[in-house]
mmCIF file of C-alpha atoms in Angstrom:
data_model
loop_
_atom_site.group_PDB
_atom_site.id
_atom_site.type_symbol
_atom_site.label_atom_id
_atom_site.label_comp_id
_atom_site.label_asym_id
_atom_site.label_seq_id
_atom_site.Cartn_x
_atom_site.Cartn_y
_atom_site.Cartn_z
ATOM 1 C CA MET A 12 83.376 53.897 58.272
ATOM 2 C CA LYS A 13 84.706 50.115 57.494
ATOM 3 C CA ILE A 14 82.635 47.517 55.930
ATOM 4 C CA LYS A 15 81.942 44.620 58.092
ATOM 5 C CA ARG A 16 83.480 41.526 55.856
ATOM 6 C CA HIS A 17 80.429 39.291 56.789
ATOM 7 C CA SER A 18 78.323 41.826 55.149
ATOM 8 C CA ALA A 19 80.291 42.337 52.376
ATOM 9 C CA ALA A 20 80.277 38.023 51.792
ATOM 10 C CA LEU A 21 76.519 37.559 51.702
ATOM 11 C CA GLY A 22 76.551 40.533 48.927
ATOM 12 C CA PHE A 23 79.296 38.218 46.681
ATOM 13 C CA PHE A 24 76.866 35.317 47.489
ATOM 14 C CA ALA A 25 73.987 37.365 46.333
ATOM 15 C CA ALA A 26 75.695 38.738 43.172
ATOM 16 C CA GLY A 27 76.474 35.454 42.295
ATOM 17 C CA THR A 28 73.238 33.698 43.032
ATOM 18 C CA LEU A 29 71.558 36.107 40.648
ATOM 19 C CA VAL A 30 73.827 35.978 37.877
ATOM 20 C CA LEU A 31 73.664 31.732 37.964
ATOM 21 C CA SER A 32 70.537 32.090 38.099
ATOM 22 C CA ALA A 33 69.920 33.981 35.538
ATOM 23 C CA CYS A 34 72.292 31.546 33.302
ATOM 24 C CA GLY A 35 70.784 27.620 31.745
ATOM 25 C CA THR A 36 67.588 26.015 31.570
ATOM 26 C CA ASP A 37 65.631 23.829 33.650
ATOM 27 C CA GLN A 38 66.916 21.133 31.347
ATOM 28 C CA ASN A 39 70.440 20.331 32.362
ATOM 29 C CA VAL A 40 70.878 16.672 31.483
ATOM 30 C CA PRO A 41 73.984 15.794 29.915
ATOM 31 C CA GLN A 42 73.251 13.485 26.830
ATOM 32 C CA GLY A 43 73.321 10.271 27.877
ATOM 33 C CA GLY A 44 71.078 10.981 30.958
ATOM 34 C CA GLY A 45 72.508 12.431 34.948
ATOM 35 C CA ASN A 46 74.583 14.094 36.110
ATOM 36 C CA PRO A 47 78.406 13.100 35.708
ATOM 37 C CA ALA A 48 78.758 14.078 39.649
ATOM 38 C CA LEU A 49 77.014 11.285 40.283
ATOM 39 C CA ALA A 50 78.906 8.609 38.230
ATOM 40 C CA GLY A 51 80.210 6.051 40.133
ATOM 41 C CA LEU A 52 78.482 6.658 42.991
ATOM 42 C CA ASN A 53 76.835 3.594 45.000
ATOM 43 C CA VAL A 54 73.451 5.548 46.107
ATOM 44 C CA ASP A 55 71.113 3.753 48.539
ATOM 45 C CA CYS A 56 67.908 4.006 46.721
ATOM 46 C CA GLY A 57 65.492 2.869 49.745
ATOM 47 C CA THR A 58 62.132 1.212 48.401
ATOM 48 C CA LYS A 59 59.831 4.335 48.825
ATOM 49 C CA PRO A 60 59.388 7.808 47.816
ATOM 50 C CA VAL A 61 61.328 10.688 49.770
ATOM 51 C CA SER A 62 59.028 13.475 51.336
ATOM 52 C CA ALA A 63 60.685 16.833 52.707
ATOM 53 C CA GLU A 64 59.469 19.994 52.978
ATOM 54 C CA GLY A 65 60.122 23.546 54.296
ATOM 55 C CA SER A 66 61.838 26.864 52.551
ATOM 56 C CA SER A 67 60.513 28.190 49.601
ATOM 57 C CA ALA A 68 63.849 29.886 48.937
ATOM 58 C CA GLN A 69 65.239 26.278 48.394
ATOM 59 C CA LYS A 70 62.608 25.065 45.841
ATOM 60 C CA ASN A 71 64.677 25.239 42.535
ATOM 61 C CA ALA A 72 67.475 23.822 44.691
ATOM 62 C CA MET A 73 65.178 21.129 45.528
ATOM 63 C CA ASP A 74 63.717 20.359 42.197
ATOM 64 C CA VAL A 75 67.314 20.073 40.611
ATOM 65 C CA PHE A 76 68.360 17.571 43.439
ATOM 66 C CA ALA A 77 64.674 15.423 43.075
ATOM 67 C CA ARG A 78 65.495 14.967 39.411
ATOM 68 C CA ASP A 79 69.314 13.935 40.418
ATOM 69 C CA TYR A 80 67.593 11.313 42.842
ATOM 70 C CA GLY A 81 65.399 10.074 40.272
ATOM 71 C CA ILE A 82 67.829 9.762 37.453
ATOM 72 C CA ALA A 83 70.696 7.968 39.980
ATOM 73 C CA CYS A 84 67.144 6.091 41.676
ATOM 74 C CA GLU A 85 65.139 4.943 39.038
ATOM 75 C CA GLY A 86 61.538 4.524 39.720
ATOM 76 C CA GLN A 87 62.301 6.447 42.776
ATOM 77 C CA GLN A 88 61.112 10.017 44.112
ATOM 78 C CA LEU A 89 62.156 12.868 46.264
ATOM 79 C CA ASN A 90 58.868 15.140 46.597
ATOM 80 C CA TYR A 91 59.543 18.410 48.222
ATOM 81 C CA THR A 92 56.451 21.196 49.195
ATOM 82 C CA LYS A 93 57.785 24.559 50.135
ATOM 83 C CA SER A 94 55.681 25.819 53.261
ATOM 84 C CA GLY A 95 58.182 27.555 54.846
ATOM 85 C CA SER A 96 61.246 27.051 57.088
ATOM 86 C CA GLY A 97 59.598 26.343 60.878
ATOM 87 C CA LYS A 98 56.832 23.958 58.848
ATOM 88 C CA GLY A 99 59.520 22.186 57.868
ATOM 89 C CA VAL A 100 60.828 21.799 60.977
ATOM 90 C CA ALA A 101 57.523 21.207 62.855
ATOM 91 C CA ALA A 102 56.850 18.207 60.209
ATOM 92 C CA PHE A 103 60.183 17.069 60.408
ATOM 93 C CA THR A 104 60.411 17.115 63.904
ATOM 94 C CA ALA A 105 57.275 15.430 64.194
ATOM 95 C CA GLY A 106 58.494 12.380 62.015
ATOM 96 C CA GLN A 107 55.531 13.187 58.842
ATOM 97 C CA ILE A 108 58.741 13.653 56.633
ATOM 98 C CA ASP A 109 62.185 12.351 56.027
ATOM 99 C CA PHE A 110 63.608 15.879 55.846
ATOM 100 C CA GLY A 111 63.320 19.353 56.278
ATOM 101 C CA GLY A 112 64.533 22.602 54.701
ATOM 102 C CA SER A 113 65.094 25.598 56.821
ATOM 103 C CA ASP A 114 66.365 28.890 56.031
ATOM 104 C CA SER A 115 68.211 28.536 59.891
ATOM 105 C CA PRO A 116 69.814 25.904 62.059
ATOM 106 C CA LEU A 117 67.945 24.040 64.393
ATOM 107 C CA ASP A 118 67.044 26.216 67.857
ATOM 108 C CA GLU A 119 68.415 24.391 70.872
ATOM 109 C CA ALA A 120 66.485 27.246 73.062
ATOM 110 C CA ASP A 121 63.576 26.348 71.196
ATOM 111 C CA GLY A 122 63.821 22.523 72.078
ATOM 112 C CA GLU A 123 64.417 21.911 68.504
ATOM 113 C CA VAL A 124 67.282 19.589 68.894
ATOM 114 C CA ALA A 125 65.703 17.768 71.494
ATOM 115 C CA LYS A 126 62.857 17.040 69.831
ATOM 116 C CA ALA A 127 65.100 16.155 66.503
ATOM 117 C CA ALA A 128 67.267 14.226 68.496
ATOM 118 C CA GLU A 129 63.762 11.993 69.819
ATOM 119 C CA ARG A 130 62.492 11.827 66.239
ATOM 120 C CA CYS A 131 66.335 10.380 65.113
ATOM 121 C CA GLN A 132 65.627 7.860 68.487
ATOM 122 C CA GLY A 133 68.624 9.408 70.115
ATOM 123 C CA ASN A 134 70.643 10.517 67.171
ATOM 124 C CA PRO A 135 71.085 14.120 66.433
ATOM 125 C CA ALA A 136 69.706 15.415 63.910
ATOM 126 C CA TRP A 137 72.789 16.893 60.765
ATOM 127 C CA ASN A 138 72.218 20.478 60.094
ATOM 128 C CA ILE A 139 73.758 20.195 56.432
ATOM 129 C CA PRO A 140 74.452 23.756 54.906
ATOM 130 C CA MET A 141 73.060 23.385 50.738
ATOM 131 C CA VAL A 142 71.839 26.401 49.611
ATOM 132 C CA PHE A 143 73.269 29.701 49.713
ATOM 133 C CA GLY A 144 70.643 32.971 48.506
ATOM 134 C CA PRO A 145 71.368 36.187 50.642
ATOM 135 C CA ILE A 146 69.374 39.184 49.355
ATOM 136 C CA ALA A 147 70.886 42.476 49.824
ATOM 137 C CA VAL A 148 74.394 44.111 50.727
ATOM 138 C CA SER A 149 73.733 46.881 53.040
ATOM 139 C CA TYR A 150 75.222 50.229 55.111
ATOM 140 C CA ASN A 151 74.608 52.619 57.029
ATOM 141 C CA VAL A 152 77.054 55.831 56.639
ATOM 142 C CA GLU A 153 75.731 59.027 57.376
ATOM 143 C CA GLY A 154 75.171 61.395 54.073
ATOM 144 C CA VAL A 155 76.005 58.536 51.582
ATOM 145 C CA ASP A 156 72.841 57.472 49.578
ATOM 146 C CA ASP A 157 73.971 56.902 46.036
ATOM 147 C CA LEU A 158 76.458 54.078 46.903
ATOM 148 C CA VAL A 159 77.196 51.610 44.247
ATOM 149 C CA LEU A 160 78.078 48.014 44.646
ATOM 150 C CA ASN A 161 78.672 46.510 41.178
ATOM 151 C CA ALA A 162 80.329 42.393 41.028
ATOM 152 C CA ASP A 163 83.749 43.300 40.799
ATOM 153 C CA VAL A 164 83.329 45.693 44.142
ATOM 154 C CA ILE A 165 81.506 43.287 46.160
ATOM 155 C CA ALA A 166 83.972 40.584 45.142
ATOM 156 C CA LYS A 167 87.105 42.807 46.363
ATOM 157 C CA ILE A 168 85.136 43.425 49.594
ATOM 158 C CA TYR A 169 84.646 39.630 50.063
ATOM 159 C CA GLN A 170 88.522 39.219 49.774
ATOM 160 C CA GLY A 171 89.134 42.352 51.977
ATOM 161 C CA GLN A 172 90.684 44.216 48.951
ATOM 162 C CA ILE A 173 88.488 47.077 49.312
ATOM 163 C CA LYS A 174 88.526 47.985 53.412
ATOM 164 C CA ASN A 175 86.171 51.452 53.299
ATOM 165 C CA TRP A 176 83.276 52.770 51.727
ATOM 166 C CA ASN A 177 85.156 55.664 50.057
ATOM 167 C CA ASP A 178 87.751 53.424 48.395
ATOM 168 C CA PRO A 179 88.390 55.388 44.994
ATOM 169 C CA ARG A 180 87.895 51.322 43.615
ATOM 170 C CA SER A 181 84.448 51.911 44.466
ATOM 171 C CA PRO A 182 82.089 53.199 41.289
ATOM 172 C CA ARG A 183 80.184 56.582 42.311
#
């Protein structure tokens, strides 16, 4: 049985996410303040706080975005409430918040695209991927119940260097 690349890609991101979330602290502001990636940007800070809600999986990333927004726009706030993707989309399309965080794009079949366009006064709502957070790599190979996929193997699968579950480079 061959390993599917999209499953491998999800595993690669999951492994990377776990490693990256384990490093650092909650206080990643360089001396002198601010995120160097924001230096020199002309940010329109508006006049009122930005409100958002949605996916709880995105909460940690949104906290970092909120911190950097507050640094770039002194005295301004980005308030994000983790309430679930569905509630985020519903609150956005109802005009209750400035943007919604969701684990999937707006669904045209469910009318979300049309509701968002109405809320945006005829303009399309943007689906902007911001956070990657897959959970697991799965496999279904009859008779195999102890396959080991370490970070090196997952990376090689993602890069197309390992194409079969029984590749000798896969640890046992």
